[in-house]
CSV table of C-alpha atoms and ligand atoms in Angstrom, one decimal:
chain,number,residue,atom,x,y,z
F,1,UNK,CA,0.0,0.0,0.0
F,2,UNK,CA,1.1,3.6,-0.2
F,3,UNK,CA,-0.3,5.9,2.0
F,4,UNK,CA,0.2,9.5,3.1
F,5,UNK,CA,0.0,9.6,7.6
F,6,UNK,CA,-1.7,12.7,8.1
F,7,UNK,CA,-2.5,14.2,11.9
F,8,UNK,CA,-1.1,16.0,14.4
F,9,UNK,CA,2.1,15.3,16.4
F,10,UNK,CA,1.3,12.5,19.2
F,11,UNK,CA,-2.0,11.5,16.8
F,12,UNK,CA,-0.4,8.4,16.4
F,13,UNK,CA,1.3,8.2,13.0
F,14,UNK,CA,4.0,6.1,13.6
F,15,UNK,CA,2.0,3.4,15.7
F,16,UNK,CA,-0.4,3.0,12.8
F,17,UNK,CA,2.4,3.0,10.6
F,18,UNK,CA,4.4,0.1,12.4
F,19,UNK,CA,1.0,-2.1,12.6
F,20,UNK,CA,0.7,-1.5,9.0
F,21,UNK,CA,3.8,-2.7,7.9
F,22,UNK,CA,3.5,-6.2,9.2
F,23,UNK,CA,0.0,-6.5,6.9
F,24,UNK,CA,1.9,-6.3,3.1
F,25,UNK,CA,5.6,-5.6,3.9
F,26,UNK,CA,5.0,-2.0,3.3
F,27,UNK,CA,7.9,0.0,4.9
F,28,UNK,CA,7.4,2.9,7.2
F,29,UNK,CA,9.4,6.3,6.3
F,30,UNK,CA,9.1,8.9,8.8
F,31,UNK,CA,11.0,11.8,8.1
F,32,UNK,CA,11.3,12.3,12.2
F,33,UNK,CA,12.8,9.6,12.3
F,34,UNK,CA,15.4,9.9,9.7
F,35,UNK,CA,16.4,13.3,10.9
F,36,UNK,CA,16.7,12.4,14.8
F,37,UNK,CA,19.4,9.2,13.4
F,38,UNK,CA,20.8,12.2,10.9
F,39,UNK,CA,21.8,14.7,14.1
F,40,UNK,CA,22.5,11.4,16.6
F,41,UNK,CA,25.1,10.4,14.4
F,42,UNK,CA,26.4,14.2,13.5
F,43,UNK,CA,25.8,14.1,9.9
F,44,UNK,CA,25.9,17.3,7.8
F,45,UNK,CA,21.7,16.8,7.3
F,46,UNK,CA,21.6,16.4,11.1
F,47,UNK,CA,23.9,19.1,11.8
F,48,UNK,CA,21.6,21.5,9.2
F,49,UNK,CA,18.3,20.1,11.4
F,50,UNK,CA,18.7,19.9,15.0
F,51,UNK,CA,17.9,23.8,15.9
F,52,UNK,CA,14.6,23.6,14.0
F,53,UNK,CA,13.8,20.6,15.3
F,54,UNK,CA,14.9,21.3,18.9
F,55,UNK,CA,12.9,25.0,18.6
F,56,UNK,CA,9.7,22.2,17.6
F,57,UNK,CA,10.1,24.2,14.1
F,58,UNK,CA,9.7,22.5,10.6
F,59,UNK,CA,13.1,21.7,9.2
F,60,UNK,CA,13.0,23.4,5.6
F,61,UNK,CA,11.0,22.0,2.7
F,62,UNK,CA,14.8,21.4,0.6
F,63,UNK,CA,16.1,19.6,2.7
F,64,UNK,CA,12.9,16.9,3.4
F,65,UNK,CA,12.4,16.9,-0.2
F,66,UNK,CA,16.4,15.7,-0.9
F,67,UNK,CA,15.8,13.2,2.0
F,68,UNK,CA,12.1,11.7,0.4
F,69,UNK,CA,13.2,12.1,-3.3
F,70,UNK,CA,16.5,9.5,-2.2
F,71,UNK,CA,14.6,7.8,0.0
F,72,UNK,CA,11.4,6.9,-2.3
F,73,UNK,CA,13.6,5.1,-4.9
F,74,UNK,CA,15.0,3.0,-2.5
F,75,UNK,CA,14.5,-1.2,-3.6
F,76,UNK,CA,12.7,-1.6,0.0
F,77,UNK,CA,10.5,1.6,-1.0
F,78,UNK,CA,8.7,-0.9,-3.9
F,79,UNK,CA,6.6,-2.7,-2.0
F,80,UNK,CA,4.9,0.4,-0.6
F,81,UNK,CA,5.4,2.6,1.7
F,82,UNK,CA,3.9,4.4,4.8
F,83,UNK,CA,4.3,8.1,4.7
F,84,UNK,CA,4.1,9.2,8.5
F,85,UNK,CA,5.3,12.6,9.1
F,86,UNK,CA,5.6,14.0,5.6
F,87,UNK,CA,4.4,15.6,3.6
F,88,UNK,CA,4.0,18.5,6.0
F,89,UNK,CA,3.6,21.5,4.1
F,90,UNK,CA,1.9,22.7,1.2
F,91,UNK,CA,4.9,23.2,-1.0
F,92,UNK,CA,6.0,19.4,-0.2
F,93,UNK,CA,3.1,18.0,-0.9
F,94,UNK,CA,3.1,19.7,-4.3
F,95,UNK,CA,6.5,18.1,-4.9
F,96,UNK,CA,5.6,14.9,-3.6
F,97,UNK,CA,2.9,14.8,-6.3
F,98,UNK,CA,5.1,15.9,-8.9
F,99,UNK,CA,8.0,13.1,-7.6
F,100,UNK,CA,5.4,10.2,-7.7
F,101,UNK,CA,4.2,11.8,-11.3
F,102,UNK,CA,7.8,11.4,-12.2
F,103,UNK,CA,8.3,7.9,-11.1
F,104,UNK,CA,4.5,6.8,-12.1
F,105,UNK,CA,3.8,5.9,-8.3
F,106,UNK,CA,0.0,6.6,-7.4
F,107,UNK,CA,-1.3,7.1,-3.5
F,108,UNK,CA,-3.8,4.8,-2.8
F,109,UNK,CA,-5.0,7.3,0.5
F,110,UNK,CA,-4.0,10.1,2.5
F,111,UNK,CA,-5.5,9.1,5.8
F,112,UNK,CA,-6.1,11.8,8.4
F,113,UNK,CA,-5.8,10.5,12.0
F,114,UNK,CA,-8.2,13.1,14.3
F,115,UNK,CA,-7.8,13.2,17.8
F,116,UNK,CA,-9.0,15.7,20.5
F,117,UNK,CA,-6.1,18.0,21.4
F,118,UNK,CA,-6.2,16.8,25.3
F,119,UNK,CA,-5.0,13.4,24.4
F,120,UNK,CA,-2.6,14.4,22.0
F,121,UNK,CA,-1.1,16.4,25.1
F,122,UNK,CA,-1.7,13.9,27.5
F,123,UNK,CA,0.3,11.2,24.4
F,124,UNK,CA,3.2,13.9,24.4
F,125,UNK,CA,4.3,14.6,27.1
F,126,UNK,CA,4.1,10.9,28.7
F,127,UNK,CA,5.5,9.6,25.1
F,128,UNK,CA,9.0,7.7,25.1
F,129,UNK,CA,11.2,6.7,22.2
F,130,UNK,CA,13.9,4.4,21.7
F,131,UNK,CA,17.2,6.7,19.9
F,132,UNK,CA,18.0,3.2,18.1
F,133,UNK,CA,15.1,2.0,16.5
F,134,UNK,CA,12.2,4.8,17.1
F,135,UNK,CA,10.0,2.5,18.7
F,136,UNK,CA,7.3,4.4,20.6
F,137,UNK,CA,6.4,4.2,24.3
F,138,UNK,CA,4.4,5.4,27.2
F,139,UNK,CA,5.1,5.4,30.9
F,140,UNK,CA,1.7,4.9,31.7
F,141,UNK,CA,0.0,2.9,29.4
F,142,UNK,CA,3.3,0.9,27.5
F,143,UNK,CA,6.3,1.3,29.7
F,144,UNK,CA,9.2,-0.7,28.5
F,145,UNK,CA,9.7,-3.7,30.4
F,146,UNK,CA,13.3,-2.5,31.8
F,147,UNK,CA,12.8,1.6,32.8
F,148,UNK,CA,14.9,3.1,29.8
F,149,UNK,CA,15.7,0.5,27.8
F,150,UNK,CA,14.1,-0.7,24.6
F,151,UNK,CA,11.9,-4.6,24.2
F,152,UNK,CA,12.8,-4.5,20.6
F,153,UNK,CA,16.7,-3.2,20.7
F,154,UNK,CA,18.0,-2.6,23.7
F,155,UNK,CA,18.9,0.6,22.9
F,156,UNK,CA,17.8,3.7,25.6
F,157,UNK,CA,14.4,5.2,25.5
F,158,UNK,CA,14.2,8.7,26.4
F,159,UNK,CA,11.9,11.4,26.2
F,160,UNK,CA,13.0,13.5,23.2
F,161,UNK,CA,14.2,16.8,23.4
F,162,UNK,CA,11.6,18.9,21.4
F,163,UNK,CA,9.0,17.0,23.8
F,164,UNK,CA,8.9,19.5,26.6
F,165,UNK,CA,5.8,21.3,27.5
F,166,UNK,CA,6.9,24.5,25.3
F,167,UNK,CA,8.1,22.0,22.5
F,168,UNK,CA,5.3,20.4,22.1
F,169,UNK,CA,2.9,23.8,21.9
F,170,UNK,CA,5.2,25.4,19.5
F,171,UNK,CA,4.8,21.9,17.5
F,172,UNK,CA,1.1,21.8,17.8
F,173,UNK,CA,0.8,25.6,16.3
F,174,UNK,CA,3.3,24.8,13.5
F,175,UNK,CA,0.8,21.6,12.8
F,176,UNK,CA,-2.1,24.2,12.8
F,177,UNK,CA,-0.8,26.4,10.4
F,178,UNK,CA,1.3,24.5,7.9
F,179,UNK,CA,0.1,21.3,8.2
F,180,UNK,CA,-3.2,20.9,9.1
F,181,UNK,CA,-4.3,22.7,5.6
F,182,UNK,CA,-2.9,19.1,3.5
F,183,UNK,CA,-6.2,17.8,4.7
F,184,UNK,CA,-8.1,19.9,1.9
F,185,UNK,CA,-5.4,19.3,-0.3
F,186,UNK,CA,-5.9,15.7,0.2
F,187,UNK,CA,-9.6,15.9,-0.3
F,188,UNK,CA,-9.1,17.8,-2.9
F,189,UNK,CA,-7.2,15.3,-4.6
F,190,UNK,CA,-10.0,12.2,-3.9
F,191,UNK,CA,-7.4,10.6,-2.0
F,192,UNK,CA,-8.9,11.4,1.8
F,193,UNK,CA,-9.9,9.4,4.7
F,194,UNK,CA,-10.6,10.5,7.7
F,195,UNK,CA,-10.3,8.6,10.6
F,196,UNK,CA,-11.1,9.2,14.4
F,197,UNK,CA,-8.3,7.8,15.5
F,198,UNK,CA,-8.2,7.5,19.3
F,199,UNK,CA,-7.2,3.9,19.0
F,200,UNK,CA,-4.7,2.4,16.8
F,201,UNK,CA,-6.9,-0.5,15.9
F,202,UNK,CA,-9.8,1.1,14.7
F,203,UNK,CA,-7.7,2.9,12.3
F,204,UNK,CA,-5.9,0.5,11.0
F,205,UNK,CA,-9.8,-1.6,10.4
F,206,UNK,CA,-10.9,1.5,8.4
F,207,UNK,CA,-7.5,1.7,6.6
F,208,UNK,CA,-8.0,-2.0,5.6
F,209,UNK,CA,-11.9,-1.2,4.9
F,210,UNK,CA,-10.8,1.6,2.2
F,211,UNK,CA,-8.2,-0.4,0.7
F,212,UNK,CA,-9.9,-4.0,0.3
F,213,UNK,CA,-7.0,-5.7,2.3
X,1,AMP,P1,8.1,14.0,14.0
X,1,AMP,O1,8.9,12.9,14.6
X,1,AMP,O2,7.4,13.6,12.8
X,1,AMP,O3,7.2,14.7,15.0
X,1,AMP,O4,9.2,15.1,13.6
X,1,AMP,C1,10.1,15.7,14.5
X,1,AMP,C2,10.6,17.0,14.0
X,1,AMP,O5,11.4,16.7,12.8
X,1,AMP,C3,9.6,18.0,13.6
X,1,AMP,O6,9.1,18.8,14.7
X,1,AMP,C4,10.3,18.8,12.5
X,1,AMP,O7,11.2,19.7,13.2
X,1,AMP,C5,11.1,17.8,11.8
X,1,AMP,N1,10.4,17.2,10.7
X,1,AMP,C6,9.9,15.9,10.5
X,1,AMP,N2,9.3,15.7,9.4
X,1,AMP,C7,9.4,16.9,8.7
X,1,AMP,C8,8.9,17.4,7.5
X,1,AMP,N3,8.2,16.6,6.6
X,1,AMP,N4,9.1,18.7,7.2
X,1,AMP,C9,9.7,19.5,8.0
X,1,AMP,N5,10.2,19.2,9.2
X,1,AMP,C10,10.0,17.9,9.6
């Protein structure tokens, strides 16, 4: 499947996107995550990101558009893929369309995952992540099984650094303003489904509904 993630920081992207991946082998490509692995390991990308990202700022549209248009044509990127965290701007969602044009890829969905602001804040600022692998926890409702280290990897889960309380309101606005305009884009387009998505499993159902899988 290929599918545009759409919805606000802590909506629960990346979960959906990891359950999704085990149905058809699609693979997941957050841009989040590729940038935090970019500054961990002190690339020049990385080097270029971390103040926007740390400020809870979008990192500029050049640079994600360099990362997806490399990514995309990746062998693993075939099968499908799961778009969570990108496109997050008008302008890179315009070039996504024109990139997939390019390499005749269609979108079967852009799927908007809507959930009330309080739980998105409640999600934040109790969210965990491993630095290794990105896998996502919570210390009250999915705490790893050893405090700070990860099931999957053993590598350390921490709270990340733009989730602080002023973090994640700067993030939230940024979504309002840049982001949250893709979902007329989207519907535009014929491609969106929206989904109320305060549990993962109910979105992935209505993902499976749209798509006949
Ligand atoms: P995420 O893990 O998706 O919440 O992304 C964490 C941070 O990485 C964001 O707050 C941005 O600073 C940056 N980022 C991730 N994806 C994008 C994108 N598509 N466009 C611009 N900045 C991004």
């Amino acid at each position: 499947m290929r599918l545009v993630l759409l919805g606000a920081p802590g909506a629960g992207k990346g979960t959906v996107a990891k359950m999704l991946t085990e149905i058809d082998g699609s693979v997941q490509i957050s841009t989040g995550d590729i940038l935090r692995a970019a500054v961990r390991d002190g690339t020049e990308l990385g080097k270029k990101a971390k103040a926007y990202m740390d400020a809870g700022d979008l990192v500029p549209d050049e640079l994600i558009m360099g990362i997806m248009r490399e990514r995309l044509q990746q062998p693993d990127a075939a099968k499908g893929f799961l778009l969570d965290g990108f496109p997050r701007t008008i302008p890179q969602a315009e070039q996504l369309k024109t990139l997939l044009e390019e390499l005749g890829i269609q979108l079967d969905a852009a799927v908007n995952l809507d959930v009330p602001r309080e739980v998105i804040l409640e999600r934040l600022t109790t969210r965990r992540t491993c630095v290794q692998c990105g896998e996502i926890y919570n210390v009250k409702s999915k705490p790893p099984k050893v405090e700070g280290v990860c099931d999957k990897c053993g590598g350390q889960v921490v709270q990340r650094d733009d989730e602080t309380e002023e973090a994640i309101a700067k993030r939230l606005d940024v979504y309002n303003e840049k982001t949250a305009p893709l979902v007329d884009f989207y519907e535009k387009e014929g491609l969106l489904l929206n989904v109320s998505a305060t549990s993962s499993d109910e979105v992935v159902k209505a993902i499976r509904e749209r798509l006949g899988l």
